mmCIF file of C-alpha atoms and ligand atoms in Angstrom:
data_model
loop_
_atom_site.group_PDB
_atom_site.id
_atom_site.type_symbol
_atom_site.label_atom_id
_atom_site.label_comp_id
_atom_site.label_asym_id
_atom_site.label_seq_id
_atom_site.Cartn_x
_atom_site.Cartn_y
_atom_site.Cartn_z
ATOM 1 C CA MET A 28 16.038 29.587 7.793
ATOM 2 C CA LEU A 29 16.947 26.024 6.823
ATOM 3 C CA ALA A 30 17.064 23.355 9.720
ATOM 4 C CA PRO A 31 20.543 21.453 9.825
ATOM 5 C CA HIS A 32 19.040 18.068 9.047
ATOM 6 C CA LEU A 33 17.794 17.474 5.534
ATOM 7 C CA GLY A 34 17.928 21.230 4.651
ATOM 8 C CA LEU A 35 14.231 21.102 5.565
ATOM 9 C CA THR A 36 12.464 24.041 7.085
ATOM 10 C CA SER A 37 10.593 22.543 10.285
ATOM 11 C CA SER A 38 6.995 23.411 8.521
ATOM 12 C CA GLU A 39 8.294 21.149 5.482
ATOM 13 C CA LYS A 40 9.603 18.407 7.884
ATOM 14 C CA HIS A 41 5.638 18.152 9.129
ATOM 15 C CA ARG A 42 3.989 18.708 5.951
ATOM 16 C CA TYR A 43 1.621 15.571 5.064
ATOM 17 C CA ARG A 44 3.147 13.776 2.208
ATOM 18 C CA GLY A 45 0.905 11.174 0.739
ATOM 19 C CA ARG A 46 0.676 8.740 -2.144
ATOM 20 C CA PHE A 47 -1.177 6.194 -4.261
ATOM 21 C CA ALA A 48 0.836 3.443 -5.779
ATOM 22 C CA PRO A 49 -1.011 1.343 -8.207
ATOM 23 C CA SER A 50 0.407 -1.838 -9.536
ATOM 24 C CA PRO A 51 0.281 -1.446 -13.300
ATOM 25 C CA THR A 52 -1.430 -5.133 -13.472
ATOM 26 C CA GLY A 53 -4.362 -3.827 -15.419
ATOM 27 C CA PRO A 54 -6.242 -0.297 -16.354
ATOM 28 C CA LEU A 55 -7.386 1.532 -13.348
ATOM 29 C CA HIS A 56 -10.584 0.232 -12.074
ATOM 30 C CA PHE A 57 -13.350 1.614 -9.700
ATOM 31 C CA GLY A 58 -11.319 0.102 -6.492
ATOM 32 C CA SER A 59 -8.087 1.788 -7.293
ATOM 33 C CA LEU A 60 -9.968 4.862 -8.588
ATOM 34 C CA VAL A 61 -11.509 5.286 -4.721
ATOM 35 C CA ALA A 62 -7.734 4.818 -3.323
ATOM 36 C CA ALA A 63 -6.516 7.591 -5.616
ATOM 37 C CA VAL A 64 -9.163 9.838 -4.858
ATOM 38 C CA ALA A 65 -9.468 9.338 -1.343
ATOM 39 C CA SER A 66 -5.610 9.675 -0.859
ATOM 40 C CA TYR A 67 -5.646 12.571 -2.825
ATOM 41 C CA LEU A 68 -8.300 14.316 -1.073
ATOM 42 C CA ASP A 69 -6.983 13.566 2.341
ATOM 43 C CA ALA A 70 -3.426 15.206 1.123
ATOM 44 C CA LYS A 71 -5.161 18.206 -0.451
ATOM 45 C CA GLN A 72 -7.887 18.982 2.350
ATOM 46 C CA ARG A 73 -4.205 19.510 4.816
ATOM 47 C CA ASN A 74 -2.587 21.595 1.992
ATOM 48 C CA GLY A 75 -0.294 18.197 1.708
ATOM 49 C CA VAL A 76 1.732 16.999 -1.019
ATOM 50 C CA TRP A 77 0.268 13.985 -3.276
ATOM 51 C CA LEU A 78 2.575 11.586 -4.950
ATOM 52 C CA VAL A 79 2.345 8.937 -7.574
ATOM 53 C CA ARG A 80 4.205 5.752 -7.176
ATOM 54 C CA MET A 81 4.281 2.930 -9.955
ATOM 55 C CA GLU A 82 4.704 -0.225 -8.086
ATOM 56 C CA ASP A 83 6.059 -2.352 -10.910
ATOM 57 C CA LEU A 84 8.626 -4.524 -9.140
ATOM 58 C CA ASP A 85 6.677 -7.999 -9.762
ATOM 59 C CA THR A 86 7.467 -7.707 -13.358
ATOM 60 C CA PRO A 87 5.879 -10.925 -14.188
ATOM 61 C CA ARG A 88 2.628 -9.439 -13.441
ATOM 62 C CA CYS A 89 2.814 -6.382 -14.710
ATOM 63 C CA VAL A 90 0.948 -5.457 -17.940
ATOM 64 C CA PRO A 91 2.760 -3.916 -20.840
ATOM 65 C CA GLY A 92 1.355 -0.459 -21.182
ATOM 66 C CA ALA A 93 -0.899 -0.400 -18.233
ATOM 67 C CA ALA A 94 1.717 2.293 -16.063
ATOM 68 C CA GLU A 95 1.224 4.785 -19.182
ATOM 69 C CA ARG A 96 -2.909 4.112 -19.182
ATOM 70 C CA ILE A 97 -3.198 4.171 -15.141
ATOM 71 C CA LEU A 98 -1.366 7.962 -15.371
ATOM 72 C CA HIS A 99 -3.040 8.726 -18.132
ATOM 73 C CA THR A 100 -6.502 8.426 -16.450
ATOM 74 C CA LEU A 101 -5.472 9.696 -13.566
ATOM 75 C CA ASP A 102 -4.624 12.865 -15.340
ATOM 76 C CA ALA A 103 -8.015 12.871 -16.810
ATOM 77 C CA PHE A 104 -9.625 13.002 -13.224
ATOM 78 C CA GLY A 105 -7.342 15.534 -12.149
ATOM 79 C CA LEU A 106 -4.981 13.874 -10.042
ATOM 80 C CA HIS A 107 -1.690 15.229 -11.224
ATOM 81 C CA SER A 108 1.128 13.832 -8.960
ATOM 82 C CA ASP A 109 3.168 16.856 -7.314
ATOM 83 C CA GLU A 110 6.634 15.276 -7.856
ATOM 84 C CA PRO A 111 7.912 12.977 -10.599
ATOM 85 C CA VAL A 112 6.498 9.320 -10.738
ATOM 86 C CA ILE A 113 8.712 6.822 -8.913
ATOM 87 C CA TYR A 114 8.983 3.393 -10.531
ATOM 88 C CA GLN A 115 10.050 0.497 -8.741
ATOM 89 C CA SER A 116 11.378 -1.246 -11.310
ATOM 90 C CA LEU A 117 14.206 1.270 -11.333
ATOM 91 C CA ARG A 118 14.915 1.093 -7.463
ATOM 92 C CA THR A 119 16.178 -2.304 -7.131
ATOM 93 C CA ALA A 120 19.606 -0.694 -5.753
ATOM 94 C CA ALA A 121 17.409 1.073 -2.736
ATOM 95 C CA TYR A 122 15.828 -2.496 -1.469
ATOM 96 C CA GLN A 123 19.107 -4.204 -2.031
ATOM 97 C CA LYS A 124 20.334 -1.902 0.617
ATOM 98 C CA ALA A 125 17.791 -2.411 2.808
ATOM 99 C CA PHE A 126 17.873 -6.182 2.276
ATOM 100 C CA GLU A 127 21.537 -5.964 3.307
ATOM 101 C CA GLN A 128 21.307 -3.708 6.195
ATOM 102 C CA LEU A 129 18.927 -6.317 7.847
ATOM 103 C CA ARG A 130 21.166 -9.191 6.764
ATOM 104 C CA THR A 131 24.013 -7.789 8.330
ATOM 105 C CA ALA A 132 21.800 -7.486 11.662
ATOM 106 C CA GLY A 133 20.881 -10.944 11.612
ATOM 107 C CA TYR A 134 17.242 -10.766 10.775
ATOM 108 C CA VAL A 135 17.260 -12.369 7.490
ATOM 109 C CA TYR A 136 17.516 -16.143 6.276
ATOM 110 C CA PRO A 137 17.767 -18.295 3.259
ATOM 111 C CA CYS A 138 14.681 -20.670 3.094
ATOM 112 C CA GLY A 139 14.912 -23.740 0.957
ATOM 113 C CA CYS A 140 11.146 -24.477 1.715
ATOM 114 C CA THR A 141 8.786 -24.824 -1.680
ATOM 115 C CA ARG A 142 5.270 -23.592 -1.551
ATOM 116 C CA ARG A 143 4.063 -26.986 -1.610
ATOM 117 C CA GLU A 144 5.702 -27.967 1.331
ATOM 118 C CA ILE A 145 4.559 -24.838 3.837
ATOM 119 C CA ALA A 146 1.378 -25.292 2.428
ATOM 120 C CA ASP A 147 1.436 -29.040 3.642
ATOM 121 C CA SER A 148 3.244 -28.041 6.905
ATOM 122 C CA ALA A 149 1.555 -24.636 7.729
ATOM 123 C CA LEU A 150 -1.335 -23.288 9.703
ATOM 124 C CA HIS A 151 -3.563 -21.106 7.877
ATOM 125 C CA GLY A 152 -2.997 -17.675 8.919
ATOM 126 C CA ILE A 153 -4.831 -14.233 7.609
ATOM 127 C CA ASP A 154 -2.755 -14.247 4.729
ATOM 128 C CA GLY A 155 -2.232 -17.608 3.693
ATOM 129 C CA PRO A 156 0.243 -20.416 5.370
ATOM 130 C CA VAL A 157 2.003 -19.156 8.647
ATOM 131 C CA TYR A 158 5.365 -20.228 7.813
ATOM 132 C CA PRO A 159 6.658 -23.016 10.444
ATOM 133 C CA GLY A 160 10.246 -21.704 11.084
ATOM 134 C CA THR A 161 11.581 -24.591 9.135
ATOM 135 C CA CYS A 162 14.660 -23.006 7.640
ATOM 136 C CA ARG A 163 15.207 -20.548 10.674
ATOM 137 C CA ASN A 164 18.293 -22.378 12.104
ATOM 138 C CA GLY A 165 19.616 -23.133 8.472
ATOM 139 C CA ILE A 166 18.548 -24.897 5.497
ATOM 140 C CA THR A 167 18.686 -28.551 5.925
ATOM 141 C CA GLY A 168 19.172 -31.872 3.758
ATOM 142 C CA GLY A 169 21.572 -30.092 1.384
ATOM 143 C CA ARG A 170 18.805 -27.969 -0.405
ATOM 144 C CA GLU A 171 19.341 -24.410 -1.944
ATOM 145 C CA ALA A 172 18.304 -20.932 -0.838
ATOM 146 C CA ARG A 173 15.071 -20.045 -2.703
ATOM 147 C CA ALA A 174 13.403 -17.074 -0.590
ATOM 148 C CA TRP A 175 14.458 -15.030 2.054
ATOM 149 C CA ARG A 176 12.561 -14.448 5.067
ATOM 150 C CA VAL A 177 12.605 -12.026 7.954
ATOM 151 C CA ARG A 178 12.583 -13.251 11.408
ATOM 152 C CA THR A 179 9.274 -12.119 13.099
ATOM 153 C CA GLY A 180 9.466 -11.480 17.139
ATOM 154 C CA HIS A 181 12.250 -9.014 17.663
ATOM 155 C CA PRO A 182 11.084 -8.025 20.415
ATOM 156 C CA PRO A 183 8.492 -10.668 20.767
ATOM 157 C CA SER A 184 5.283 -8.344 21.568
ATOM 158 C CA PRO A 185 2.305 -7.819 19.121
ATOM 159 C CA ILE A 186 2.936 -5.166 16.259
ATOM 160 C CA GLU A 187 0.155 -2.139 17.446
ATOM 161 C CA PHE A 188 -1.276 0.887 15.793
ATOM 162 C CA ASP A 189 -4.219 3.380 15.292
ATOM 163 C CA ASP A 190 -5.975 3.164 11.671
ATOM 164 C CA ALA A 191 -7.776 6.460 11.132
ATOM 165 C CA LEU A 192 -10.756 4.171 10.437
ATOM 166 C CA GLN A 193 -10.635 0.973 11.090
ATOM 167 C CA GLY A 194 -9.508 1.995 14.871
ATOM 168 C CA HIS A 195 -6.910 -0.122 16.862
ATOM 169 C CA ILE A 196 -4.838 -2.983 15.282
ATOM 170 C CA SER A 197 -2.980 -5.466 17.097
ATOM 171 C CA GLN A 198 -1.079 -8.624 14.973
ATOM 172 C CA ARG A 199 1.231 -11.015 16.660
ATOM 173 C CA LEU A 200 3.442 -11.609 13.732
ATOM 174 C CA GLU A 201 5.050 -14.456 14.855
ATOM 175 C CA SER A 202 1.841 -16.507 15.130
ATOM 176 C CA GLU A 203 -0.199 -14.913 12.675
ATOM 177 C CA ILE A 204 1.976 -14.529 9.749
ATOM 178 C CA GLY A 205 5.722 -16.433 10.488
ATOM 179 C CA ASP A 206 8.779 -15.602 8.966
ATOM 180 C CA PHE A 207 7.786 -13.654 6.044
ATOM 181 C CA VAL A 208 9.631 -13.223 2.660
ATOM 182 C CA ILE A 209 11.562 -10.361 1.562
ATOM 183 C CA ARG A 210 13.244 -11.525 -1.145
ATOM 184 C CA ARG A 211 11.391 -14.102 -3.582
ATOM 185 C CA ALA A 212 12.331 -17.098 -5.218
ATOM 186 C CA ASP A 213 12.546 -15.596 -8.561
ATOM 187 C CA GLY A 214 14.801 -13.049 -7.220
ATOM 188 C CA LEU A 215 12.694 -10.067 -6.764
ATOM 189 C CA PHE A 216 12.376 -8.111 -3.809
ATOM 190 C CA ALA A 217 8.797 -8.525 -2.136
ATOM 191 C CA TYR A 218 6.630 -5.842 -2.031
ATOM 192 C CA GLN A 219 6.532 -5.440 1.901
ATOM 193 C CA LEU A 220 9.804 -4.559 1.561
ATOM 194 C CA ALA A 221 10.002 -2.310 -1.133
ATOM 195 C CA VAL A 222 6.955 -0.450 0.145
ATOM 196 C CA VAL A 223 8.580 0.431 3.375
ATOM 197 C CA VAL A 224 11.469 1.290 1.689
ATOM 198 C CA ASP A 225 10.020 4.195 -0.691
ATOM 199 C CA ASP A 226 7.358 5.253 1.552
ATOM 200 C CA ALA A 227 10.389 6.168 3.768
ATOM 201 C CA ALA A 228 12.449 7.604 0.801
ATOM 202 C CA GLN A 229 9.269 9.561 -0.249
ATOM 203 C CA ARG A 230 8.869 11.031 3.139
ATOM 204 C CA ILE A 231 5.318 9.696 3.250
ATOM 205 C CA SER A 232 3.663 10.835 6.473
ATOM 206 C CA HIS A 233 0.209 9.515 5.595
ATOM 207 C CA VAL A 234 -0.700 6.275 3.685
ATOM 208 C CA VAL A 235 -4.152 6.028 2.541
ATOM 209 C CA ARG A 236 -5.243 2.723 0.862
ATOM 210 C CA GLY A 237 -7.701 -0.106 0.746
ATOM 211 C CA ALA A 238 -8.469 -2.039 3.678
ATOM 212 C CA ASP A 239 -7.468 -5.365 1.732
ATOM 213 C CA LEU A 240 -3.742 -3.941 2.905
ATOM 214 C CA LEU A 241 -4.736 -3.670 6.687
ATOM 215 C CA GLY A 242 -3.112 -7.202 7.292
ATOM 216 C CA SER A 243 -0.116 -5.856 5.769
ATOM 217 C CA THR A 244 0.595 -2.684 7.720
ATOM 218 C CA PRO A 245 1.962 -4.980 10.601
ATOM 219 C CA ARG A 246 4.729 -6.262 8.688
ATOM 220 C CA GLN A 247 5.407 -2.979 7.151
ATOM 221 C CA ILE A 248 5.598 -1.319 10.496
ATOM 222 C CA TYR A 249 8.065 -4.166 11.803
ATOM 223 C CA LEU A 250 10.544 -3.605 8.686
ATOM 224 C CA GLN A 251 10.279 0.046 9.213
ATOM 225 C CA ARG A 252 11.709 -0.743 13.087
ATOM 226 C CA LEU A 253 14.254 -3.352 12.156
ATOM 227 C CA LEU A 254 15.661 -0.759 9.145
ATOM 228 C CA GLY A 255 15.442 2.634 11.581
ATOM 229 C CA LEU A 256 12.654 4.154 9.732
ATOM 230 C CA ALA A 257 9.814 6.494 10.853
ATOM 231 C CA THR A 258 6.182 4.860 10.869
ATOM 232 C CA PRO A 259 3.471 6.837 8.802
ATOM 233 C CA ALA A 260 0.166 7.510 9.868
ATOM 234 C CA TYR A 261 -2.354 4.662 8.304
ATOM 235 C CA LEU A 262 -6.209 5.093 7.145
ATOM 236 C CA HIS A 263 -7.565 2.036 5.325
ATOM 237 C CA LEU A 264 -10.413 2.501 3.223
ATOM 238 C CA PRO A 265 -13.253 -0.243 2.708
ATOM 239 C CA VAL A 266 -12.286 -2.401 -0.259
ATOM 240 C CA VAL A 267 -15.042 -1.977 -2.975
ATOM 241 C CA LEU A 268 -16.927 -5.403 -4.303
ATOM 242 C CA ASN A 269 -18.356 -6.204 -7.172
ATOM 243 C CA ALA A 270 -22.206 -7.553 -6.698
ATOM 244 C CA GLN A 271 -20.712 -11.228 -6.214
ATOM 245 C CA GLY A 272 -18.822 -9.975 -3.535
ATOM 246 C CA GLU A 273 -15.402 -10.240 -4.497
ATOM 247 C CA LYS A 274 -12.994 -7.501 -4.312
ATOM 248 C CA LEU A 275 -12.858 -5.576 -7.846
ATOM 249 C CA SER A 276 -9.192 -6.484 -9.751
ATOM 250 C CA LYS A 277 -7.718 -7.642 -12.868
ATOM 251 C CA GLN A 278 -8.698 -11.191 -11.781
ATOM 252 C CA THR A 279 -12.245 -10.671 -11.237
ATOM 253 C CA LEU A 280 -11.889 -8.962 -14.367
ATOM 254 C CA ALA A 281 -12.681 -4.911 -13.096
ATOM 255 C CA GLN A 282 -13.550 -2.822 -16.271
ATOM 256 C CA ALA A 283 -11.364 0.155 -16.649
ATOM 257 C CA VAL A 284 -12.969 3.541 -15.410
ATOM 258 C CA GLU A 285 -14.279 6.268 -17.792
ATOM 259 C CA ALA A 286 -13.096 9.139 -17.127
ATOM 260 C CA ASN A 287 -15.672 11.502 -16.292
ATOM 261 C CA ALA A 288 -17.512 13.632 -13.488
ATOM 262 C CA ALA A 289 -20.318 10.630 -13.265
ATOM 263 C CA THR A 290 -17.440 8.439 -12.359
ATOM 264 C CA LEU A 291 -16.040 10.658 -9.951
ATOM 265 C CA PHE A 292 -19.396 11.461 -8.355
ATOM 266 C CA ASP A 293 -19.770 7.726 -8.069
ATOM 267 C CA VAL A 294 -16.647 7.349 -6.143
ATOM 268 C CA LEU A 295 -17.539 10.201 -3.744
ATOM 269 C CA LEU A 296 -20.837 8.636 -3.016
ATOM 270 C CA PHE A 297 -18.736 5.363 -2.629
ATOM 271 C CA LEU A 298 -16.555 7.583 0.017
ATOM 272 C CA ARG A 299 -19.941 8.593 1.815
ATOM 273 C CA GLN A 300 -19.010 12.016 0.959
ATOM 274 C CA GLN A 301 -22.599 13.129 -0.131
ATOM 275 C CA PRO A 302 -21.830 15.689 -3.134
ATOM 276 C CA PRO A 303 -24.508 17.625 -4.211
ATOM 277 C CA ALA A 304 -27.113 16.189 -6.657
ATOM 278 C CA GLY A 305 -26.043 19.120 -9.013
ATOM 279 C CA LEU A 306 -22.357 18.446 -9.514
ATOM 280 C CA ARG A 307 -23.040 15.172 -11.005
ATOM 281 C CA HIS A 308 -23.626 16.916 -14.315
ATOM 282 C CA GLY A 309 -20.820 19.253 -13.481
ATOM 283 C CA THR A 310 -17.235 19.038 -14.376
ATOM 284 C CA ILE A 311 -14.851 16.786 -13.095
ATOM 285 C CA GLU A 312 -12.417 20.231 -11.556
ATOM 286 C CA MET A 313 -15.838 21.493 -10.106
ATOM 287 C CA LEU A 314 -16.327 18.339 -8.252
ATOM 288 C CA LEU A 315 -12.648 17.695 -7.205
ATOM 289 C CA ALA A 316 -12.799 21.208 -5.465
ATOM 290 C CA TRP A 317 -15.676 20.582 -3.881
ATOM 291 C CA ALA A 318 -14.618 17.072 -2.277
ATOM 292 C CA ALA A 319 -11.157 18.438 -1.288
ATOM 293 C CA ASN A 320 -13.172 21.369 0.457
ATOM 294 C CA ASN A 321 -15.653 18.768 2.024
ATOM 295 C CA TRP A 322 -13.533 15.930 2.630
ATOM 296 C CA HIS A 323 -14.924 14.064 6.074
ATOM 297 C CA PRO A 324 -13.338 10.610 5.865
ATOM 298 C CA GLU A 325 -14.753 9.697 9.662
ATOM 299 C CA LYS A 326 -18.047 9.138 7.974
ATOM 300 C CA LEU A 327 -16.474 5.847 6.468
ATOM 301 C CA SER A 328 -15.265 4.855 10.049
ATOM 302 C CA ASN A 329 -15.377 1.007 10.963
ATOM 303 C CA CYS A 330 -16.361 -0.122 7.172
ATOM 304 C CA ARG A 331 -13.976 -2.505 6.031
ATOM 305 C CA GLN A 332 -15.877 -3.457 2.611
ATOM 306 C CA PHE A 333 -19.165 -1.907 0.511
ATOM 307 C CA SER A 334 -20.502 -3.412 -2.300
ATOM 308 C CA VAL A 335 -20.948 -1.432 -5.877
ATOM 309 C CA SER A 336 -23.146 -2.933 -8.516
ATOM 310 C CA THR A 337 -20.384 -2.243 -11.542
HETATM 311 N N1 LIG B 426 0.660 -1.350 -5.076
HETATM 312 C C1 LIG B 426 -0.817 -1.852 -4.474
HETATM 313 C C2 LIG B 426 -1.858 -2.006 -4.814
HETATM 314 O O1 LIG B 426 -1.748 -1.907 -6.210
HETATM 315 C C3 LIG B 426 -0.662 -1.090 -3.280
HETATM 316 C C4 LIG B 426 0.557 -0.545 -2.330
HETATM 317 C C5 LIG B 426 -0.018 0.384 -1.132
HETATM 318 O O2 LIG B 426 -0.777 1.187 -1.381
HETATM 319 O O3 LIG B 426 1.138 0.295 -0.273
HETATM 320 O O4 LIG B 426 -2.567 -2.964 -4.113
#
């Protein structure tokens, strides 16, 4: 029988729903494949649903054709989204609605500061300059609104959560991040707002992603609270570094992965899953099936980064 709320049975309501949310700024590289595979295995091991969401909101950074290439590569690895892929570029109305909700409640304000001014006046935090609050009580000097920021510190206590791999995390947004941008000077909604709106809209129960986003999670939890949304469970994977100790990314010229069993085998080794040696020469299907049955994320506990020589 269907429960009255949302037409969901209670087992569906509590069902694991995970996701992989690539930004199509280049081809799928080893680092993003690690996040794709780990999020998939974590979902499948718990009979969950696994979704792909294309984070193509930052249009100036998107590369034409990259989204299709990423989806094609995921398919070649047997990583198929259980529901249609959603595209952030088509979801502006949902972000606008959340933005209006925050604005009506008085949680956001326009900011007239330039990047330069902030860099010159601010303390440096874990994720760039900590915004000093210059426009909190109104833009001064007849300047124009550029970005929109959310007021941190409501209530003025640190944001805390327990990450499945990284342990207890506590961050005081006011002093470590400052009031942060949710609508950029170019009019685009910021990642922090879009990800929160989409994780809620897709009823994501578990977020598995790279530890490079660990410092963003308290901002996301804060927005969830202001918007009255549920907070998923978080698991932040070690970040893949190249031989120079840099995070694999488009900027560090990370190569596109080759879709074969050997690559998947290397991903499982990176994830400390010890696949049987014979499977290196098996098929992708065999490896994925072995990995879903033998997924032990705790083998990665407390690791924030590892190097691979790609
Ligand atoms: N789109 C982000 C990235 O590719 C990931 C966002 C997330 O998993 O929350 O880095």
